[in-house]
mmCIF file of C-alpha atoms in Angstrom:
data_model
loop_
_atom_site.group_PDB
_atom_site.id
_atom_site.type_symbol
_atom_site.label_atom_id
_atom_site.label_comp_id
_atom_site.label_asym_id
_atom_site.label_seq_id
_atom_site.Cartn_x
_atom_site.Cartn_y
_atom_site.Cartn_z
ATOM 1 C CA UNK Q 1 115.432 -33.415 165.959
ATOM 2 C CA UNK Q 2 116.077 -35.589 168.775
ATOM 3 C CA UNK Q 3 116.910 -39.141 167.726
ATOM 4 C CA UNK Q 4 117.090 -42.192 170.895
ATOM 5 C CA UNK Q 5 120.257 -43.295 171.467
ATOM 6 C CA UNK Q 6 121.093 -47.445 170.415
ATOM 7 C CA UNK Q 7 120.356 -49.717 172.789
ATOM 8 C CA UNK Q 8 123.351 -51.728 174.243
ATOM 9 C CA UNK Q 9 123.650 -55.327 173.079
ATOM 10 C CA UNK Q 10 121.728 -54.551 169.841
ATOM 11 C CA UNK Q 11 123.933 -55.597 166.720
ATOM 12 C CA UNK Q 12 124.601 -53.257 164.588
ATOM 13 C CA UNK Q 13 124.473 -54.836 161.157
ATOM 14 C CA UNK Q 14 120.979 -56.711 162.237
ATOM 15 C CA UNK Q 15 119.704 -52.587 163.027
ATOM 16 C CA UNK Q 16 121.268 -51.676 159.547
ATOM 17 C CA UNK Q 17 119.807 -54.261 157.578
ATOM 18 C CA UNK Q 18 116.668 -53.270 159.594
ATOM 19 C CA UNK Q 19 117.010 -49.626 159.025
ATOM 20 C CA UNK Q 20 116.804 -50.813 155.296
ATOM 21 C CA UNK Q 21 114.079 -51.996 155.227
ATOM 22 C CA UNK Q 22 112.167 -49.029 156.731
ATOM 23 C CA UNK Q 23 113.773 -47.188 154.430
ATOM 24 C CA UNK Q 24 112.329 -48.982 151.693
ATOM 25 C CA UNK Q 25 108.889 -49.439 152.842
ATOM 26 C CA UNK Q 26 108.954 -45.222 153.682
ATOM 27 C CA UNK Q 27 109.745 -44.943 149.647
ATOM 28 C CA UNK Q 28 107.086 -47.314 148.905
ATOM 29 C CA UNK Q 29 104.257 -45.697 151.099
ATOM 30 C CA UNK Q 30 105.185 -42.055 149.546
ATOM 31 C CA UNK Q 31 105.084 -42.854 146.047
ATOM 32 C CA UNK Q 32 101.799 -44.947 146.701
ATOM 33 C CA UNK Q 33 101.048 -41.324 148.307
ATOM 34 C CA UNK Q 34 101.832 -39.400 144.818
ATOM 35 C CA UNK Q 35 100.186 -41.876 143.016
ATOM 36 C CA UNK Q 36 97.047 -42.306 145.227
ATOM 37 C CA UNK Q 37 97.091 -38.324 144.777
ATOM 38 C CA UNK Q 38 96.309 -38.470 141.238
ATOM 39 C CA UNK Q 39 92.543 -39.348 141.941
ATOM 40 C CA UNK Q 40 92.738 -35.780 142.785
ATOM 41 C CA UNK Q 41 93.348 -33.920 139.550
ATOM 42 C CA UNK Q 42 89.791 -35.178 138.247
ATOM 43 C CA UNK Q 43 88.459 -33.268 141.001
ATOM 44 C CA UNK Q 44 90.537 -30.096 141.832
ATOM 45 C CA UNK Q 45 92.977 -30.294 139.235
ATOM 46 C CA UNK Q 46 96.953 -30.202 140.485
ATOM 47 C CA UNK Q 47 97.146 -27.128 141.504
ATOM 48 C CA UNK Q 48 93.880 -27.710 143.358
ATOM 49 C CA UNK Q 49 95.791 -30.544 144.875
ATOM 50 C CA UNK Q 50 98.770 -29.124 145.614
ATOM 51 C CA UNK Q 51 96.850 -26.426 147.707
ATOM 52 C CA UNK Q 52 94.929 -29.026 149.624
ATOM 53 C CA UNK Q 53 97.267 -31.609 150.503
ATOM 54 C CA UNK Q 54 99.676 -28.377 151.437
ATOM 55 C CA UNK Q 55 96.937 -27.530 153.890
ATOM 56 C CA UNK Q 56 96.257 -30.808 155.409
ATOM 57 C CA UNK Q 57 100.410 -30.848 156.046
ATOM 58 C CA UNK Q 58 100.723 -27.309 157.382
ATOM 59 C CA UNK Q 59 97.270 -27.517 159.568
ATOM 60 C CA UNK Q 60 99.044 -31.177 161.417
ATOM 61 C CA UNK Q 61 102.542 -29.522 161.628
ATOM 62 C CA UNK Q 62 101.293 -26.376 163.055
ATOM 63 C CA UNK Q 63 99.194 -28.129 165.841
ATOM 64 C CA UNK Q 64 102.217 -30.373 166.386
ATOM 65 C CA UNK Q 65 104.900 -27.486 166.641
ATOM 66 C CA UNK Q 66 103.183 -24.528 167.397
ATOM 67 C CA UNK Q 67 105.798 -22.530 165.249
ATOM 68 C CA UNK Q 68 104.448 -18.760 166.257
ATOM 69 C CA UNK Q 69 106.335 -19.216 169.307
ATOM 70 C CA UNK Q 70 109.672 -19.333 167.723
ATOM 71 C CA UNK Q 71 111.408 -15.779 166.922
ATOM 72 C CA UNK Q 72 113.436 -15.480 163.987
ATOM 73 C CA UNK Q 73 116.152 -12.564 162.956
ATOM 74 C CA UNK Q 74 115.443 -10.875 159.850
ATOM 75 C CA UNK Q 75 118.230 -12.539 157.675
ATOM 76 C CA UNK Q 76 116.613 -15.954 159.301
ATOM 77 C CA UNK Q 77 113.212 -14.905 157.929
ATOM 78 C CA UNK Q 78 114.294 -14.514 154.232
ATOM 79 C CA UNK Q 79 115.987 -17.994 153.915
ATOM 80 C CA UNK Q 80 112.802 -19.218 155.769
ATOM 81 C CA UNK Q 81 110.624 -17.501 152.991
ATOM 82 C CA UNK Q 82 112.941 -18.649 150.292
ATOM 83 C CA UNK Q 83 112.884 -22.463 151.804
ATOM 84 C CA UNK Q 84 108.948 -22.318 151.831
ATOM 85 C CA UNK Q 85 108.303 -20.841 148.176
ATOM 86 C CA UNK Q 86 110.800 -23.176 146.845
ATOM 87 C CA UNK Q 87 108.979 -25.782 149.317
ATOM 88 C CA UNK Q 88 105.545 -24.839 147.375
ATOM 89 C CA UNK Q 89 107.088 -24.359 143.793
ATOM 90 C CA UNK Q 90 108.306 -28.126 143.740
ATOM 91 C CA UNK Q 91 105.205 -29.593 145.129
ATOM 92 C CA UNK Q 92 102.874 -27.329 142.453
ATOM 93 C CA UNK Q 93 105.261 -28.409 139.305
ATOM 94 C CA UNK Q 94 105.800 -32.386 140.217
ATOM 95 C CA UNK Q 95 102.031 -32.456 140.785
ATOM 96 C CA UNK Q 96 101.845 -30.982 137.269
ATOM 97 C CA UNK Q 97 104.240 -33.447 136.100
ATOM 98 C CA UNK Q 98 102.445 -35.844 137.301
ATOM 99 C CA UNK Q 99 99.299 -34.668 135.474
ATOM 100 C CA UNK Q 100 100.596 -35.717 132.396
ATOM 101 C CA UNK Q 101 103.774 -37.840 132.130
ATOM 102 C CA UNK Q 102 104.734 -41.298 134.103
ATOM 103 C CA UNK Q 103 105.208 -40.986 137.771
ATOM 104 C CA UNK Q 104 108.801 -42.622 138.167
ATOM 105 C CA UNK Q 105 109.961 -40.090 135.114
ATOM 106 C CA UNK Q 106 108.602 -37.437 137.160
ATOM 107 C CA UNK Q 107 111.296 -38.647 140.161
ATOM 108 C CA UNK Q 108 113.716 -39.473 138.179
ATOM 109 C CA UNK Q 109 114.428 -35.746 136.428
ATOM 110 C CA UNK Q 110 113.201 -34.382 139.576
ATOM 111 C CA UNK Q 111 116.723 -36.163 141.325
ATOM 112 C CA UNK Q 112 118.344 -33.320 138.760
ATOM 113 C CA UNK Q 113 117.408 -31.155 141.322
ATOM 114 C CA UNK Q 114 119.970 -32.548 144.431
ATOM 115 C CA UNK Q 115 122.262 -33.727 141.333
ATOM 116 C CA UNK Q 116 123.084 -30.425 140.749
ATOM 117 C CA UNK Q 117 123.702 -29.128 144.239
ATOM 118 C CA UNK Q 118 126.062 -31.926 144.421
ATOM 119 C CA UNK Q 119 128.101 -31.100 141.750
ATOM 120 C CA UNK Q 120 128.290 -27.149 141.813
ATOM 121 C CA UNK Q 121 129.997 -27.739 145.087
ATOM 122 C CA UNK Q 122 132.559 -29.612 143.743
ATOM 123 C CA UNK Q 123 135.327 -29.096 141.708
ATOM 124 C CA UNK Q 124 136.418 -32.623 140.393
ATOM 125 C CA UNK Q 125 136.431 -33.606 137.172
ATOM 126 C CA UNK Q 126 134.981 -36.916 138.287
ATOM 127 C CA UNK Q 127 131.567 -35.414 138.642
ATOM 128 C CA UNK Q 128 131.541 -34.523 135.110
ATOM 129 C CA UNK Q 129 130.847 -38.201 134.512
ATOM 130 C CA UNK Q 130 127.618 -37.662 136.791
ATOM 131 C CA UNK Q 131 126.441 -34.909 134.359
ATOM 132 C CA UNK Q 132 127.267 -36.620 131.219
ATOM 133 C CA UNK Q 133 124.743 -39.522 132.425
ATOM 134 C CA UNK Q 134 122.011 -37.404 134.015
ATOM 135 C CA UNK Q 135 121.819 -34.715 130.981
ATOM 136 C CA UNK Q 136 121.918 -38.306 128.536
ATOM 137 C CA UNK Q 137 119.503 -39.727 130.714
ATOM 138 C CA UNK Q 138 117.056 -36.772 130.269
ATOM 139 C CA UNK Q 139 117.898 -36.077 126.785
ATOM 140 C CA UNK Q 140 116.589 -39.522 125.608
ATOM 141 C CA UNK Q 141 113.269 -38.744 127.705
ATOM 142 C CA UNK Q 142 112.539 -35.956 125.405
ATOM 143 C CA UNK Q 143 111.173 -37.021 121.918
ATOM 144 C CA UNK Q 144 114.222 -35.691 120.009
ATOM 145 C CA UNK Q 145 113.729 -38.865 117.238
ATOM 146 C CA UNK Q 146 110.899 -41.711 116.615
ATOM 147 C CA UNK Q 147 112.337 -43.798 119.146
ATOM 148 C CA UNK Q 148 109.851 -45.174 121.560
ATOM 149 C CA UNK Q 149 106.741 -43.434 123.174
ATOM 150 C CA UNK Q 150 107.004 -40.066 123.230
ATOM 151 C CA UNK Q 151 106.263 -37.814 126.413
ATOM 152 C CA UNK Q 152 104.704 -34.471 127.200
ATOM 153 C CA UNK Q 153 107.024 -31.733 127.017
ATOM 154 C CA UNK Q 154 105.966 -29.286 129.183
ATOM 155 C CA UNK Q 155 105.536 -32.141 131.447
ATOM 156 C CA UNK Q 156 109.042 -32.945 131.581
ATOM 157 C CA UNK Q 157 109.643 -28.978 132.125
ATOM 158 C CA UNK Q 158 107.652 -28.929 134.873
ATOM 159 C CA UNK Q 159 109.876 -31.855 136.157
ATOM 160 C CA UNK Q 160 112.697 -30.492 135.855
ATOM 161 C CA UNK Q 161 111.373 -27.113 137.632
ATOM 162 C CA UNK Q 162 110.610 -29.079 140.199
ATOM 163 C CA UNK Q 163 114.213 -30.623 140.212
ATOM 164 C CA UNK Q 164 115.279 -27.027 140.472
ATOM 165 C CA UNK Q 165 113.431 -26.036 143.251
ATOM 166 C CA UNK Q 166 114.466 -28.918 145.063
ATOM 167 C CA UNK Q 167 117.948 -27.776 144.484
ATOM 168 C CA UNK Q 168 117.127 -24.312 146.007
ATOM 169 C CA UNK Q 169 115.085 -26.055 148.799
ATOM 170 C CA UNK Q 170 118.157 -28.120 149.962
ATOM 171 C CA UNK Q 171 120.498 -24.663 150.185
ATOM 172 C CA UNK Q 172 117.899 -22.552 151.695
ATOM 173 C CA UNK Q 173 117.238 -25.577 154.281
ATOM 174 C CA UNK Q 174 120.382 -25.881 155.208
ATOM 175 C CA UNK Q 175 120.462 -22.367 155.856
ATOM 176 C CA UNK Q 176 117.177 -22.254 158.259
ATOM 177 C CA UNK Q 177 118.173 -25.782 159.881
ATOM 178 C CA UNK Q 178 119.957 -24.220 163.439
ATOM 179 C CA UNK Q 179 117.795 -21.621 163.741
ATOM 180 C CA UNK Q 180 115.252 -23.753 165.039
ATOM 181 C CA UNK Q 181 114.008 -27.421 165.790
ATOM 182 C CA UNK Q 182 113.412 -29.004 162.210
ATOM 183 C CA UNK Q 183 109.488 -29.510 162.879
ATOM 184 C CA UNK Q 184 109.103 -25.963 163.574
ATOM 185 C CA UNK Q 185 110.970 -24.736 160.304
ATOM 186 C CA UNK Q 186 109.285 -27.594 158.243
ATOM 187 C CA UNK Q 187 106.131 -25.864 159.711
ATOM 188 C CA UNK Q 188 106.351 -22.923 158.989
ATOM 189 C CA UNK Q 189 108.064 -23.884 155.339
ATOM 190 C CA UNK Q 190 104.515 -25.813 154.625
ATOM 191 C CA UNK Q 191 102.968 -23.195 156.167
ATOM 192 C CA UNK Q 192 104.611 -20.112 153.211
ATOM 193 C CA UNK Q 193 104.594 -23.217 150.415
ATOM 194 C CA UNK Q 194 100.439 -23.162 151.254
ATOM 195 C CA UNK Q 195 100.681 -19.444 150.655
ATOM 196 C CA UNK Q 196 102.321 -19.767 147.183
ATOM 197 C CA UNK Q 197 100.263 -22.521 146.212
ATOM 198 C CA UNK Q 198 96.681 -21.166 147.588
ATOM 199 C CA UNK Q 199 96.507 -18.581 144.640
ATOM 200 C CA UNK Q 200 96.987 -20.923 141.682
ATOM 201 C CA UNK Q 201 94.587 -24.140 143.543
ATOM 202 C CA UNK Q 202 91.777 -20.735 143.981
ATOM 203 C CA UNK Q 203 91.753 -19.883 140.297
ATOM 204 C CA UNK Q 204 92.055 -23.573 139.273
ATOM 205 C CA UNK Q 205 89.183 -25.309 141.324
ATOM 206 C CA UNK Q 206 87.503 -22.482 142.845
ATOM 207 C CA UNK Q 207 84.854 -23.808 144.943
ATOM 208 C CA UNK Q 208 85.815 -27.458 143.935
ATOM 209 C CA UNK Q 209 88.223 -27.040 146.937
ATOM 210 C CA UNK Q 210 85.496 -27.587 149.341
ATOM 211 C CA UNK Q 211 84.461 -30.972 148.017
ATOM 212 C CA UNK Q 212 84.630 -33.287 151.057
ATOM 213 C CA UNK Q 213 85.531 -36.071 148.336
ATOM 214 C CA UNK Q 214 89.080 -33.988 147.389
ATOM 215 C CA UNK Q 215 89.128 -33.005 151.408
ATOM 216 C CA UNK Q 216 89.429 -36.671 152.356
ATOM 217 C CA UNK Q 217 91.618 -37.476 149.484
ATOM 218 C CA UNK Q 218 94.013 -35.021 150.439
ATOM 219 C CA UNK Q 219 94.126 -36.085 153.781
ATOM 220 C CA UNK Q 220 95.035 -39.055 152.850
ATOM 221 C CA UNK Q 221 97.557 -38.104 150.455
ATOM 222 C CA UNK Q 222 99.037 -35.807 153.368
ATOM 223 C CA UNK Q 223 99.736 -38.565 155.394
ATOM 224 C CA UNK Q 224 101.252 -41.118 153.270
ATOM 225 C CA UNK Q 225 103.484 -38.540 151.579
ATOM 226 C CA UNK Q 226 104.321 -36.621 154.772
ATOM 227 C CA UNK Q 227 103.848 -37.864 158.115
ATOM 228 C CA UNK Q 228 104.545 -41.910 157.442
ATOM 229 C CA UNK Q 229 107.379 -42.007 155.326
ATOM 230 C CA UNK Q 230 108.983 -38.396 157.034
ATOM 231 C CA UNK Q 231 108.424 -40.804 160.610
ATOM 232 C CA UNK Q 232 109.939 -44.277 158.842
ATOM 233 C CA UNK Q 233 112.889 -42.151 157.256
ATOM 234 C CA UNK Q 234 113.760 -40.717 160.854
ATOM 235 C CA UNK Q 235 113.636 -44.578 162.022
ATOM 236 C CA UNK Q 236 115.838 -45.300 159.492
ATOM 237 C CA UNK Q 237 118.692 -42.309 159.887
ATOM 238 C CA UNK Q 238 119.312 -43.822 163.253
ATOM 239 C CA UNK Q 239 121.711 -46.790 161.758
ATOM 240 C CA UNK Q 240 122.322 -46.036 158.402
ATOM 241 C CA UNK Q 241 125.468 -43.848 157.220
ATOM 242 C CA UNK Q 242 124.330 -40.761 155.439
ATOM 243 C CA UNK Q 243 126.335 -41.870 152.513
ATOM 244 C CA UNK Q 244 123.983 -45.292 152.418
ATOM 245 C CA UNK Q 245 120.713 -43.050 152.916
ATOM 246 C CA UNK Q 246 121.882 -41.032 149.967
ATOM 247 C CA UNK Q 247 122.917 -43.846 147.767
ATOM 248 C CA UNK Q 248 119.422 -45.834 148.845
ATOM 249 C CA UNK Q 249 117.177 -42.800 148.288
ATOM 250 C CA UNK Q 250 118.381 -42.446 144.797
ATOM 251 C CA UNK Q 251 116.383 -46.061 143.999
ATOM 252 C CA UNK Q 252 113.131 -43.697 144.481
ATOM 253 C CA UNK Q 253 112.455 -43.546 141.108
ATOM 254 C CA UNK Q 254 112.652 -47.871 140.626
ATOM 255 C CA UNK Q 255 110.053 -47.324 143.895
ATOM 256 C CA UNK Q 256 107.851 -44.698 141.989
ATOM 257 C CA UNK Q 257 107.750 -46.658 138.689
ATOM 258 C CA UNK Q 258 106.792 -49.590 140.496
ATOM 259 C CA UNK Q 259 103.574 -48.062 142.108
ATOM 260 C CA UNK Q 260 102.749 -46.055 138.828
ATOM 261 C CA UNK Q 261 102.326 -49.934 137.403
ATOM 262 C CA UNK Q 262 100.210 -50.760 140.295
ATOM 263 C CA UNK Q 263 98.152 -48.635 141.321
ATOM 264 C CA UNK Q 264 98.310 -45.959 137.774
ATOM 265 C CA UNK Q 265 98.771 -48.481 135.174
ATOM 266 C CA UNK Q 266 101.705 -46.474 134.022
ATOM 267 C CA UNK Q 267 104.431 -48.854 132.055
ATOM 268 C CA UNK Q 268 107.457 -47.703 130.755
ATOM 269 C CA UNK Q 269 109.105 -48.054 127.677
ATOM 270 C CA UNK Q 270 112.430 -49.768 127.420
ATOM 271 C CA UNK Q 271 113.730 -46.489 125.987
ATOM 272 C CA UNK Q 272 112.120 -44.613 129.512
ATOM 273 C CA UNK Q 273 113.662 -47.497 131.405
ATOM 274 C CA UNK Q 274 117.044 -46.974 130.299
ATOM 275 C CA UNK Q 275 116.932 -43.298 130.712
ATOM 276 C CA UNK Q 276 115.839 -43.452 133.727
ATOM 277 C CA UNK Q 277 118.713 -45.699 134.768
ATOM 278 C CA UNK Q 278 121.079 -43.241 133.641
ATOM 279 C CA UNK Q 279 120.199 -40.951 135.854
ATOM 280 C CA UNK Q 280 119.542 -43.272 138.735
ATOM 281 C CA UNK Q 281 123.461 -44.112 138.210
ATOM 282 C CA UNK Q 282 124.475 -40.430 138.286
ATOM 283 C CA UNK Q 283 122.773 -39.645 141.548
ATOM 284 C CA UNK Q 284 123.946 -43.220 143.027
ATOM 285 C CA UNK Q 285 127.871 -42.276 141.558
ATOM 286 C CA UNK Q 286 127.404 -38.989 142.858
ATOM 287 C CA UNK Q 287 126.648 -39.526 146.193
ATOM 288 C CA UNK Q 288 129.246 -42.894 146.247
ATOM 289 C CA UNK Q 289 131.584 -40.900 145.269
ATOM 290 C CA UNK Q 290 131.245 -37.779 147.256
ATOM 291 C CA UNK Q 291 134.306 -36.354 149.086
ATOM 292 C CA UNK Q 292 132.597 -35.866 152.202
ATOM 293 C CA UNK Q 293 133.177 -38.013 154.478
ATOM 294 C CA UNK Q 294 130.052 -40.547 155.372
ATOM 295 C CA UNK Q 295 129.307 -40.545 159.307
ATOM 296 C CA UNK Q 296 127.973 -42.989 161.178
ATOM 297 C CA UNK Q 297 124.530 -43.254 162.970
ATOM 298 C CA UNK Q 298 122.877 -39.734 163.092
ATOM 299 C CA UNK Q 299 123.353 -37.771 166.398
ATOM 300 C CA UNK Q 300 121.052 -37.612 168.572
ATOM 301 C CA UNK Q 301 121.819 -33.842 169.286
ATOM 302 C CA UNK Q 302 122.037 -33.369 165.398
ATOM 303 C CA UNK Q 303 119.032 -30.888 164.126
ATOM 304 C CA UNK Q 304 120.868 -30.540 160.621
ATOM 305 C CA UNK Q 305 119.479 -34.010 158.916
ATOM 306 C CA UNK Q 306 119.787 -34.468 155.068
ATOM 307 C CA UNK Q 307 116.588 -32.806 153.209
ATOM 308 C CA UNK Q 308 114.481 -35.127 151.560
ATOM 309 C CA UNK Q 309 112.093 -35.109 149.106
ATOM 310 C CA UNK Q 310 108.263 -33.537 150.640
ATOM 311 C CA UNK Q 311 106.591 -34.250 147.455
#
């Protein structure tokens, strides 16, 4: 990843503040992306989805990167093949999430997912607390008594599969990340994800794949969840302190719920609300909290950035 150096003379807090914005407006333009992709499931169904947004991302990263060019060692090629399925795994279960429970619950247990990475590699008792909220948060999701509106089940499974795939997608990535530029592993990732997901969006749609309707949708959807807010979040890297990109990203769900009102209709219960804000605080605590030390701008030599979410 190469990132251009600051320019001397610009002020650093007016290119943070900056960088915050971007930031924001990259959340905003993916989750309009997962909720604009919705209008596929009448068409292809999610997994039908899935497949063709998967292809639209793969097909631009491969003409961008040209991965075949890039050798890999065997041991390379299995963490590249784990970072891919568990690349295609999220995006097939969120996008089944999404078929049937709100999208900003979908993000919100699908943070689980980098929760839990967090924590296993610690050993303070501290991040106990973090648990405690996310595992309350996600308990009062599920319809355990009569109060408020009760959600889908399996869709909250499939949320929370997603969550752990994202979990294994952040160790596997950081495993791949040196062994070559980041476009060319994200490439090839996309490009194994596609091959996971290509099976389930076959049986699903079948021929429905080839409707230029779902085709165009799916471009569309590939863009504003990939190639926009992946561009704005590199933008953004440049001034902000991992530690702030970590504590800012964890607002994605309050982003998601608001464009599930707008553009899905999708309103949450007070009870959702609430849950949801526990585990917004346990990802925000988390990552506040976290003993490694936060470093300043990204450098520009740096190919190892934070994963985020491809959803």
């Amino acid at each position: 990843m190469t990132i251009t150096p600051r320019m001397p003379g610009t002020d650093p807090r007016r290119a943070s503040y900056s960088s915050v914005g971007v930031l924001i407006a990259a959340m905003f333009v993916l989750q309009g992306g997962a909720a604009f992709a919705k209008n596929l499931f009448p068409l292809v169904g999610p997994e039908g989805g899935t497949t063709l947004r998967l292809a639209w991302a793969s097909l631009l990263l491969c003409l961008a990167w040209r991965p075949w060019r890039q050798r890999f060692t065997t041991s390379e090629w299995q963490w590249l093949f784990l970072y891919g399925l568990s690349l295609g795994g999220m995006n097939l279960l969120i996008y089944k999430a999404l078929d049937r429970i709100p999208l900003g619950v979908a993000v919100a247990v699908e943070f689980t997912g980098p929760l839990a990475v967090a924590v296993l590699g610690s050993r303070r008792l501290l991040d106990l607390v973090w648990v405690a909220l996310a595992a309350l948060g996600i308990g009062l999701l599920f319809p355990w008594t009569d109060l408020g509106k009760p959600l889908d089940h399996f869709g909250l499974l499939c949320a929370l599969g997603a969550g752990a795939c994202w979990g294994i997608y952040i160790v596997a990535g950081k495993r791949v990340a040196h062994s070559a530029p980041g476009g060319i592993v994200t490439a090839l990732g996309m490009t194994i994800a596609l091959g996971l997901a290509l099976p389930f969006g076959v049986v699903s749609a079948g021929a429905s794949l080839l409707n230029w309707n779902a085709i165009g949708i799916a471009a569309i959807v590939s863009l504003l969840s990939s190639v926009i807010p992946y561009s704005l979040e590199i933008v953004a890297l440049r001034n902000l302190p991992a530690r702030t990109f970590g504590i800012l990203m964890a607002l994605e769900p309050v982003v998601a719920s608001i464009m599930g009102a707008i553009v899905l209709q999708e309103w949450l219960t007070t009870l959702q609300a609430g849950a949801m804000s526990l585990i917004i605080a346990a990802s925000v605590g988390s990552t506040a909290t976290s003993e490694k030390a936060a470093p300043g701008p990204i450098d520009p030599t740096d190919n190892d950035p934070e994963p985020v979410l491809p959803i």
